mmCIF file of C-alpha atoms in Angstrom:
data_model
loop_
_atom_site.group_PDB
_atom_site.id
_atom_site.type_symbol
_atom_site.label_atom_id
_atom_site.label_comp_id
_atom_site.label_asym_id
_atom_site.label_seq_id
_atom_site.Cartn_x
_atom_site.Cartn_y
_atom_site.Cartn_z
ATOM 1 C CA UNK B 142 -81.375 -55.924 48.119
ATOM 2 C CA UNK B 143 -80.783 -56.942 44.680
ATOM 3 C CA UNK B 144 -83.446 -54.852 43.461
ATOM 4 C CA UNK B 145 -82.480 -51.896 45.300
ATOM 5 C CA UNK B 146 -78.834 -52.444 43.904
ATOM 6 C CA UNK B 147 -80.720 -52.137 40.085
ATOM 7 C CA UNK B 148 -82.497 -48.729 40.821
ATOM 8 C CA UNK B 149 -79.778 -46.993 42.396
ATOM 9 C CA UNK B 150 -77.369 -48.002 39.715
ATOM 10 C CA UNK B 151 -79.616 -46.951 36.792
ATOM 11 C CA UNK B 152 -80.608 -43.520 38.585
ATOM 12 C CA UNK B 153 -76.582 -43.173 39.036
ATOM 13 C CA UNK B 154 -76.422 -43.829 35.248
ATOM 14 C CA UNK B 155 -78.990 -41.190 34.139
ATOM 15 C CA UNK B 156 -77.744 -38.851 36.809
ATOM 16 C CA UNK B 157 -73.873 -38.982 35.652
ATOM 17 C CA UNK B 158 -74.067 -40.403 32.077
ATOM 18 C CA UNK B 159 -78.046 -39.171 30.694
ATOM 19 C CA UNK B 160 -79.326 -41.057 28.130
ATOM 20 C CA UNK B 161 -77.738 -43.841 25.555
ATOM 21 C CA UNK B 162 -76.614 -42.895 22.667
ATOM 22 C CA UNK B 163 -79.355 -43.569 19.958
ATOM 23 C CA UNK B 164 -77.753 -47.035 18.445
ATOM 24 C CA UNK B 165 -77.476 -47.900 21.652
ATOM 25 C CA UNK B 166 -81.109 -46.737 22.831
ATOM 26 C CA UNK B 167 -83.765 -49.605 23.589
ATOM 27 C CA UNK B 168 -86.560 -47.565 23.043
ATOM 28 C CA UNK B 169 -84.922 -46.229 19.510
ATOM 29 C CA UNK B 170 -84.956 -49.830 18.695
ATOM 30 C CA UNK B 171 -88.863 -49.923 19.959
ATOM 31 C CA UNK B 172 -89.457 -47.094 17.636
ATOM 32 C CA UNK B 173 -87.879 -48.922 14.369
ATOM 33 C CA UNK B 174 -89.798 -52.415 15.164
ATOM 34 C CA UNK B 175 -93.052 -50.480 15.626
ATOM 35 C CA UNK B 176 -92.538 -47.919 12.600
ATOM 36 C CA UNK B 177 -91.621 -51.758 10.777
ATOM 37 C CA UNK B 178 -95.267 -53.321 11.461
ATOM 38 C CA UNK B 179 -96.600 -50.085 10.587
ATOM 39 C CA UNK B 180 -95.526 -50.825 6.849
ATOM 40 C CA UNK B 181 -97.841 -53.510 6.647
ATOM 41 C CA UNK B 182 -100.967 -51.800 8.571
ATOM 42 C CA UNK B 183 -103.902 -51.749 6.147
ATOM 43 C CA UNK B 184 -105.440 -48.921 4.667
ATOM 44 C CA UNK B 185 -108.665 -49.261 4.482
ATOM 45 C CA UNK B 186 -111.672 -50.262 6.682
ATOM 46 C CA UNK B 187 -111.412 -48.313 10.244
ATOM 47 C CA UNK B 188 -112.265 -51.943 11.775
ATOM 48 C CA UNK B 189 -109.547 -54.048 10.286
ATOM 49 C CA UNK B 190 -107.172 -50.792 11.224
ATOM 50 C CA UNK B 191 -108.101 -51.230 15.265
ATOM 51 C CA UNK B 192 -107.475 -54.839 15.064
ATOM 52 C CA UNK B 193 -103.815 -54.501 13.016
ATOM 53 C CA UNK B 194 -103.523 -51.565 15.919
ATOM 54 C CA UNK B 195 -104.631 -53.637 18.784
ATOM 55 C CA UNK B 196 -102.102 -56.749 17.465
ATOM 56 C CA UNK B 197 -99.200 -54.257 17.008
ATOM 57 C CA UNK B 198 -99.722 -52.646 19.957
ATOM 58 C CA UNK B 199 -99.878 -56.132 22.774
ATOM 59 C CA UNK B 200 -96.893 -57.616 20.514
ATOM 60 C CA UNK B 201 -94.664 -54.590 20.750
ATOM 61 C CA UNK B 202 -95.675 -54.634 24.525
ATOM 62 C CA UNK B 203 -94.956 -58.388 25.266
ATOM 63 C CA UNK B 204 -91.921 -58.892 23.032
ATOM 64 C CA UNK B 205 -90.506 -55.701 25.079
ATOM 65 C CA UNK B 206 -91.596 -57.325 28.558
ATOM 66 C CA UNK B 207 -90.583 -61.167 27.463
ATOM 67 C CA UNK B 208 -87.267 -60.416 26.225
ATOM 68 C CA UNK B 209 -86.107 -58.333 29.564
ATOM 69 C CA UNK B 210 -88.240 -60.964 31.409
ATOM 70 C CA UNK B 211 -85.776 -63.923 30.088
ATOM 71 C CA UNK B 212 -82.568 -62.293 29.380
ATOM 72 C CA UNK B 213 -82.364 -61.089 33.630
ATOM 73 C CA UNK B 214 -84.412 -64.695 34.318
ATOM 74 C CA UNK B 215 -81.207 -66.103 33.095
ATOM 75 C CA UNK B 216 -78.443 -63.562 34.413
ATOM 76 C CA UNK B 217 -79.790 -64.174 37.709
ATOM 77 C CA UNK B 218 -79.568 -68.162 37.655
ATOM 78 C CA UNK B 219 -75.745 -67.508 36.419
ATOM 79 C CA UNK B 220 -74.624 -64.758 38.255
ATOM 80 C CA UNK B 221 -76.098 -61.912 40.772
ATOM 81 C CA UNK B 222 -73.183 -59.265 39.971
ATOM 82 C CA UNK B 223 -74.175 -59.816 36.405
ATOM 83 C CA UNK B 224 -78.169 -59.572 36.985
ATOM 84 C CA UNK B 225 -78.204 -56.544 39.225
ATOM 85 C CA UNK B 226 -75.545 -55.035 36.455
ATOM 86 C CA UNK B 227 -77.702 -55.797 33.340
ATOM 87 C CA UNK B 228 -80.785 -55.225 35.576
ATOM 88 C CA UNK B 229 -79.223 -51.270 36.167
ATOM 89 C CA UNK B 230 -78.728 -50.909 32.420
ATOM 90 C CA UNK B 231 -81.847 -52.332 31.362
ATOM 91 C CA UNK B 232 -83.828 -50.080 33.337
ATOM 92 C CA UNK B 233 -82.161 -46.967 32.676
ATOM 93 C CA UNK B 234 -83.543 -46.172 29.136
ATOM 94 C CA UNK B 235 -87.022 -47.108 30.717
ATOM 95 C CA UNK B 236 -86.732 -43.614 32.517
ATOM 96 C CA UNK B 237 -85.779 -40.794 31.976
ATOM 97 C CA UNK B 238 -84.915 -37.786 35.019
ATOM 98 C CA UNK B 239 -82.058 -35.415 33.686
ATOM 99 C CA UNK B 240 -82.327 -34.729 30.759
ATOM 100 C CA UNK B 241 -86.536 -32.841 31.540
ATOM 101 C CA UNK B 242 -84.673 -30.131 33.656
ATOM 102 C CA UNK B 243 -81.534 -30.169 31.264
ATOM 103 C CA UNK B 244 -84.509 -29.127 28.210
ATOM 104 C CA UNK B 245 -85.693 -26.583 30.667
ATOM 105 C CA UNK B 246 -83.109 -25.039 31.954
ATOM 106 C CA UNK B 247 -81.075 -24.272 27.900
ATOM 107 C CA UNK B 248 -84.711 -23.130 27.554
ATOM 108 C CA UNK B 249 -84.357 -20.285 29.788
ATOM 109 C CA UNK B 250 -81.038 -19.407 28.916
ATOM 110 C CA UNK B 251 -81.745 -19.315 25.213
ATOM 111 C CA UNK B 252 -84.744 -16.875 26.101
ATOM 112 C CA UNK B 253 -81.884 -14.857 28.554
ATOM 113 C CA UNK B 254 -79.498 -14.327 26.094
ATOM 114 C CA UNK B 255 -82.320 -13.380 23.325
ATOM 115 C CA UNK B 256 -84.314 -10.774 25.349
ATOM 116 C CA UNK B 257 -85.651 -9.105 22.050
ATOM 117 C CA UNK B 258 -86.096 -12.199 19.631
ATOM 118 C CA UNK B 259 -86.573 -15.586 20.269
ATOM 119 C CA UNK B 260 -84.122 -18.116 18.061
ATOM 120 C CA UNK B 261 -86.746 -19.994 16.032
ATOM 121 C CA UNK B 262 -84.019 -22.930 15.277
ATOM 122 C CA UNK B 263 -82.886 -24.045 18.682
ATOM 123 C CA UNK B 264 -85.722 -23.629 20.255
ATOM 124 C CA UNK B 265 -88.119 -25.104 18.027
ATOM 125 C CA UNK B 266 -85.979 -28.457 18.259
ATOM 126 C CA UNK B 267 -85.933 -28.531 22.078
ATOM 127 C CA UNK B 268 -89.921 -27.170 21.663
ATOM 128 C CA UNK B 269 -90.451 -29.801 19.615
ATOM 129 C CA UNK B 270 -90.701 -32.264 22.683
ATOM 130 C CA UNK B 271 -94.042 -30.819 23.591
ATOM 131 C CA UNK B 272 -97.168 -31.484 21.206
ATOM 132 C CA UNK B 273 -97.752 -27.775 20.174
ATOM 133 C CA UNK B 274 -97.976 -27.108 16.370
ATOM 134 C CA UNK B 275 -99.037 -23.329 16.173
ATOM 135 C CA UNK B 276 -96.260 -20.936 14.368
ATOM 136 C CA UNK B 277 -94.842 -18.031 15.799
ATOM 137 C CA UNK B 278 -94.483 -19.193 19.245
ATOM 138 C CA UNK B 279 -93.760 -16.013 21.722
ATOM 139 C CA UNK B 280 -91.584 -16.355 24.600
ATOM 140 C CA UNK B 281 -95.068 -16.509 27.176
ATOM 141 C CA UNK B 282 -95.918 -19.675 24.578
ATOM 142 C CA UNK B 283 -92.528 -21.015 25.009
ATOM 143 C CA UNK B 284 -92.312 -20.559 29.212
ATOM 144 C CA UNK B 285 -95.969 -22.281 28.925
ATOM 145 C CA UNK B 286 -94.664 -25.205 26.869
ATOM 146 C CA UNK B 287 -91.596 -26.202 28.330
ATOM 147 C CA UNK B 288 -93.664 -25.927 31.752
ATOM 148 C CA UNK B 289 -96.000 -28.259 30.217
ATOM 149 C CA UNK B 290 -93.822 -30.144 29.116
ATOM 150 C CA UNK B 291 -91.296 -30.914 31.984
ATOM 151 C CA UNK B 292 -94.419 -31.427 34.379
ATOM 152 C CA UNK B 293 -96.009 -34.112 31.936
ATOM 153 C CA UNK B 294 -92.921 -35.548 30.954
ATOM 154 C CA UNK B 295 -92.432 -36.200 35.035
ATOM 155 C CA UNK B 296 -95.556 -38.970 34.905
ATOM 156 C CA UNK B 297 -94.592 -40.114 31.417
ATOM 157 C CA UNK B 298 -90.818 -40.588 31.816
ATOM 158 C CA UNK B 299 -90.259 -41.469 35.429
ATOM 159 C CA UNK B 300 -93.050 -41.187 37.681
ATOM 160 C CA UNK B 301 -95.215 -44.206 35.641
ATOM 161 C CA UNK B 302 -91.762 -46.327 34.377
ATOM 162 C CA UNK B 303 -90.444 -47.075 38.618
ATOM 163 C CA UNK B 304 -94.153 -47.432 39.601
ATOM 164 C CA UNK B 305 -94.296 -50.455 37.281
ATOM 165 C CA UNK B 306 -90.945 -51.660 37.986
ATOM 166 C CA UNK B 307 -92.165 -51.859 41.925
ATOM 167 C CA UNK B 308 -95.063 -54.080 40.883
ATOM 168 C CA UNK B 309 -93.103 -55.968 37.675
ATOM 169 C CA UNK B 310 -89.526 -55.072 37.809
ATOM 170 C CA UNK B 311 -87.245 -54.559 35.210
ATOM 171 C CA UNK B 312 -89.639 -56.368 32.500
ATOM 172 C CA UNK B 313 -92.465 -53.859 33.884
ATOM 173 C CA UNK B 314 -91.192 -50.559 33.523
ATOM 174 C CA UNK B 315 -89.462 -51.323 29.640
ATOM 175 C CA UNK B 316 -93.462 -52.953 29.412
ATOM 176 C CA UNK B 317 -94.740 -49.448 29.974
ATOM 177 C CA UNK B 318 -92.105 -47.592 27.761
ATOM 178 C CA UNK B 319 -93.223 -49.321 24.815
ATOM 179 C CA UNK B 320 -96.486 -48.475 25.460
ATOM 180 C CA UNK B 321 -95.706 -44.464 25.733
ATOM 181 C CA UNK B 322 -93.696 -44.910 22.786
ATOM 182 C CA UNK B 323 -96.867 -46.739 20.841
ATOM 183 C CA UNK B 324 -98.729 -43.752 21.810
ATOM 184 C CA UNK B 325 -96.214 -41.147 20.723
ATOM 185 C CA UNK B 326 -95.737 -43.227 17.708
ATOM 186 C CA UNK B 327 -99.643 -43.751 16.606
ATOM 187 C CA UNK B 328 -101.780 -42.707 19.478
ATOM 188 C CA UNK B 329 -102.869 -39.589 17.480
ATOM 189 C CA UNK B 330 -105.670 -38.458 15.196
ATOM 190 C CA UNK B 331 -106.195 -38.055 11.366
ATOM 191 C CA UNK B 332 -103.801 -40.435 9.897
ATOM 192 C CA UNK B 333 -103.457 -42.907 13.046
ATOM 193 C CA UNK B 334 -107.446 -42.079 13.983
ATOM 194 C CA UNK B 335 -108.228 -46.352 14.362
ATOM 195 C CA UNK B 336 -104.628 -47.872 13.992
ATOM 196 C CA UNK B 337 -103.024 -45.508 17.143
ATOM 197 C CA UNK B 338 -107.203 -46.153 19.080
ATOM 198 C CA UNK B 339 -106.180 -49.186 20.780
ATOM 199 C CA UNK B 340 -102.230 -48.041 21.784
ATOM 200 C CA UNK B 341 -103.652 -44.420 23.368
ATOM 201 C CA UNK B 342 -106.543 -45.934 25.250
ATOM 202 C CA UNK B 343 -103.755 -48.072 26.597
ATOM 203 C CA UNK B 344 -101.638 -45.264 27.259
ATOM 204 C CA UNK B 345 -104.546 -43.872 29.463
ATOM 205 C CA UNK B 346 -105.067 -46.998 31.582
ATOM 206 C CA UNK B 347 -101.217 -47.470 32.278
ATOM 207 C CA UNK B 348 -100.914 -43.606 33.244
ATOM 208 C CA UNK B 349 -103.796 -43.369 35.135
ATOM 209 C CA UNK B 350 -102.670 -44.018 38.528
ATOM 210 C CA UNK B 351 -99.028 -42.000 37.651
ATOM 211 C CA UNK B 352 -100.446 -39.164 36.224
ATOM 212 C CA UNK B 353 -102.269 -38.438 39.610
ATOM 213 C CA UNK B 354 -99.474 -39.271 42.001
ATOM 214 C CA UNK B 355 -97.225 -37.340 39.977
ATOM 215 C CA UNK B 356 -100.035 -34.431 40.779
ATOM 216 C CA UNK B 357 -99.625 -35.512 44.445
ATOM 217 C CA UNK B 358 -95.777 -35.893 44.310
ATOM 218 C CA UNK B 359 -95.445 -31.610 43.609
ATOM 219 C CA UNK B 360 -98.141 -30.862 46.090
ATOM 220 C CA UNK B 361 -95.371 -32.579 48.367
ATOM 221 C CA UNK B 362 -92.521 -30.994 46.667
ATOM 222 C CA UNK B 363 -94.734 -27.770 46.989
ATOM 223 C CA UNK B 364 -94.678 -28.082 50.130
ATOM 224 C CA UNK B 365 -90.836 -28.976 51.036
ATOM 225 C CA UNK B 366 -90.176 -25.737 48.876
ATOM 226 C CA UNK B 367 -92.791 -23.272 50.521
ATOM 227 C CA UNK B 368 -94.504 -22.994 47.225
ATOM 228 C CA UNK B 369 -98.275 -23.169 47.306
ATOM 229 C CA UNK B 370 -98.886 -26.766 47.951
ATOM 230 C CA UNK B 371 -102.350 -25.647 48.438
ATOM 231 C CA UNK B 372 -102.784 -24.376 45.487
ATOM 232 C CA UNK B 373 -101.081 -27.077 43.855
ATOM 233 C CA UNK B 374 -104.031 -29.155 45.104
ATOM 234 C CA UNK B 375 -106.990 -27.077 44.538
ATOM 235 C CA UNK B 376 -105.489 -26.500 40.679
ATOM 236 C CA UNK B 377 -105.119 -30.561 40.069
ATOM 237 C CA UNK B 378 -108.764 -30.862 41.193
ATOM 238 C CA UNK B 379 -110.226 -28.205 39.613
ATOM 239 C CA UNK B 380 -108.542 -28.070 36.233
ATOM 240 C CA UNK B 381 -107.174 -31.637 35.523
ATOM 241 C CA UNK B 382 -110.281 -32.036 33.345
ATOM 242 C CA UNK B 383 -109.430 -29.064 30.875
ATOM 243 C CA UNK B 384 -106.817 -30.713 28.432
ATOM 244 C CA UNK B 385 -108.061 -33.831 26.146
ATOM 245 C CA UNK B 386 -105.855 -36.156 27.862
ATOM 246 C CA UNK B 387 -107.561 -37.968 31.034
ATOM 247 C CA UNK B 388 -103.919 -38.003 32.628
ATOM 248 C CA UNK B 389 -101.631 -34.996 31.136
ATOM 249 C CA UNK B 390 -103.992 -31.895 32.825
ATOM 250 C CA UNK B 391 -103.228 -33.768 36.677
ATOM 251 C CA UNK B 392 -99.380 -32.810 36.884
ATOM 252 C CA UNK B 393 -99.508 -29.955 34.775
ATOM 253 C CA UNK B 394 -102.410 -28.200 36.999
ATOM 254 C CA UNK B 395 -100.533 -29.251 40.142
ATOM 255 C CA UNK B 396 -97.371 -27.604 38.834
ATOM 256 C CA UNK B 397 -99.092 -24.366 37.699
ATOM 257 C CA UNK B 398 -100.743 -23.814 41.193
ATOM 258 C CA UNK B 399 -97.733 -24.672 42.943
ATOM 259 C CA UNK B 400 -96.229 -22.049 40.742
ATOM 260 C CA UNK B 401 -98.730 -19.311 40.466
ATOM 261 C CA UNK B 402 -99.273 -18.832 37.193
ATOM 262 C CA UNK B 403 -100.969 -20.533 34.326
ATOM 263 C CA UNK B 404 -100.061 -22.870 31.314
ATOM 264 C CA UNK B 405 -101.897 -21.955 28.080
ATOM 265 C CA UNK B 406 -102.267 -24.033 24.972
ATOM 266 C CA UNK B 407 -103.320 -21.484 22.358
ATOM 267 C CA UNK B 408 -107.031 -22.536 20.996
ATOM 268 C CA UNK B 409 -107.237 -25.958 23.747
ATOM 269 C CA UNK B 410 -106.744 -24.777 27.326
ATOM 270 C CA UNK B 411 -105.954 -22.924 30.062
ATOM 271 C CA UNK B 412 -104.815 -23.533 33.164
ATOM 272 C CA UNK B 413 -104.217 -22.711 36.919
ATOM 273 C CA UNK B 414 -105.043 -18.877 38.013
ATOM 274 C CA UNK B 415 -102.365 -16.495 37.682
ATOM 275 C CA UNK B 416 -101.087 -15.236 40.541
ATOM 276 C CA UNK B 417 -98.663 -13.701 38.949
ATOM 277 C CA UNK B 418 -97.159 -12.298 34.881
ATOM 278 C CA UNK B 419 -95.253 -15.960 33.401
ATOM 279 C CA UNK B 420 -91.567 -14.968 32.682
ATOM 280 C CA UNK B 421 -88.632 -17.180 32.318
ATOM 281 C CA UNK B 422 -87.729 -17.152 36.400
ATOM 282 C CA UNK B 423 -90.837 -19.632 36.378
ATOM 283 C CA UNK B 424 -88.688 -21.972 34.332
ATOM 284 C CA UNK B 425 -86.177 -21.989 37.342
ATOM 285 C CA UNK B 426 -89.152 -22.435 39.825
ATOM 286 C CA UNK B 427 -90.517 -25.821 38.012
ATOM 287 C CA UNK B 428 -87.191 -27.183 37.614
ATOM 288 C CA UNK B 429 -86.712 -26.729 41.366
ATOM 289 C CA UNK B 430 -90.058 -28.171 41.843
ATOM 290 C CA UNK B 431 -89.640 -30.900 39.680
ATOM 291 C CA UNK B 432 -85.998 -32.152 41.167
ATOM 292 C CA UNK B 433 -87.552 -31.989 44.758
ATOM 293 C CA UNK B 434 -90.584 -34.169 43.533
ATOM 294 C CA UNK B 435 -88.487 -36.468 41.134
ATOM 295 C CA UNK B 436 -85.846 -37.113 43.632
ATOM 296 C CA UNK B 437 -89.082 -37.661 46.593
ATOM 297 C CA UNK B 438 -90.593 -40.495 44.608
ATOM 298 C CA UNK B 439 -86.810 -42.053 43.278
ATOM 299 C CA UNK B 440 -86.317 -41.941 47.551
ATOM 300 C CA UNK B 441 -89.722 -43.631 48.113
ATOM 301 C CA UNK B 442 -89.326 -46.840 44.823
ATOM 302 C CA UNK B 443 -85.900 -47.185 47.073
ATOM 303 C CA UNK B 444 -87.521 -47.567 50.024
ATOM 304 C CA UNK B 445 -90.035 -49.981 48.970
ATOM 305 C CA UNK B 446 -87.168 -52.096 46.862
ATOM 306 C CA UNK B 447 -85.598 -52.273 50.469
ATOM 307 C CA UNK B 448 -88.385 -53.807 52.727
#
């Protein structure tokens, strides 16, 4: 029960409070102790870059997984109100639910409210969350990357975090946010080509079984909502392969067949079939479809804390 006690309280937490405010943040903290090794990383020979990379990367990872490990080790010798109450807090910045459809949604009412420009400011910021670099985004490019976005972001920011805290608990799911944030940090080409190597292949293992139930979790949701789970399905097998990622392309096809309509990257990919013109209504539709699958899966980790 104790267990069940520390996901429901950190879901209440996210649901009603969002995320910590960024001195406050764990994984802000993550980000300054990895951006402090990276000071020392060498800059020459690609070889002695992987190894600095492949160190930086399993301490980050273990520090992050000892620390929680011994800090609730001890709460719960002392105390089980304080353990399932530190437990709660611990593993709320390891997810993250509200805030994807929150991005979203001031998405589509930014676009509403600017029918004949788009605001390159404000939504350039929230934009910014997706990994798209091209200038003079149109509105189709901006529908396309927030639906990218929120449908990745559902494996990489709660999906993947609770399926490790079923198998490892607290210390399991702040594990695997350190390594998405050593992948966001230096799992990317040209100036992090061999120092990031080691943290994104890592990234890939630990989000290879999430990425695909997250592709199952909105044929479900699909299906709840009389989408097009069917779709959904026949998309996530036929065009998971199309983005560079071995993970991102699962959820992201799944939500663009249960959707209708297909997700470009300008000059990378495209995918799903369009069954229909994107416009900013579709924004509404993956929210929808993302709460129904989010809120399936945080029913399911609740069920399995229980037996």
């Amino acid at each position: 029960m104790e267990t069940v006690y520390i996901i429901v309280l950190a879901l209440a937490l996210d649901l009603v409070l969002g995320e910590y405010p960024a001195p406050l943040h764990p994984v802000v903290w993550l980000g300054k102790f990895i951006s402090f090794l990276n000071r020392f990383s060498p800059s020459h020979s690609p070889k002695i870059q992987f190894i600095y990379g492949a160190f930086l990367s399993i301490l980050t990872v273990s520090i992050s997984f000892a620390a929680v490990f011994f800090i609730l080790g001890y709460l719960k010798d002392f105390n089980t109100l304080l353990y399932i109450i530190a437990g709660g807090l611990m593993l709320k910045p390891a997810f993250c639910l509200r805030k994807q459809w929150t991005i979203a949604l001031k998405i589509k009412k930014l676009l509403g409210n600017n029918s004949n420009s788009v605001p390159p400011k404000e939504l350039e910021t929230l934009i910014g969350t997706v990994p798209y670099t091209q200038e003079g985004l149109s509105r189709k490019d901006i529908i396309s990357a927030s639906i990218r976005s929120i449908s990745e972001n559902a494996s990489d920011f709660f999906v993947a975090p609770l399926f490790y805290f079923i198998f490892l608990g607290v210390p399991g799911a702040f594990a695997y946010r350190a390594i998405n944030t050593l992948d966001s940090m230096i799992g990317y080409h040209d100036q992090y080509e061999y120092l990031g190597k080691f943290a994104a292949r890592l990234d890939d293992t630990a989000n290879f079984i999430p990425a695909r139930l997250t592709a199952l979790l909105f044929v479900i949701g699909a299906f709840i909502l009389r989408q097009n789970p069917k779709l959904a399905l026949r998309s996530a097998l036929a065009d998971h392969a199309r983005t560079t990622s071995p993970n991102a392309g699962w959820p992201m096809a799944a939500m663009a067949g249960a959707i209708g309509i297909s997700l470009e990257k300008a000059n990378c990919y495209t995918i799903g079939k369009p069954l229909h013109p994107l416009s900013d209504t579709d924004l509404s539709v993956a929210v929808r479809l993302y709460k129904a699958s989010m809120f399936i899966w945080a029913g399911v980790c609740i069920a399995i804390a229980w037996i």
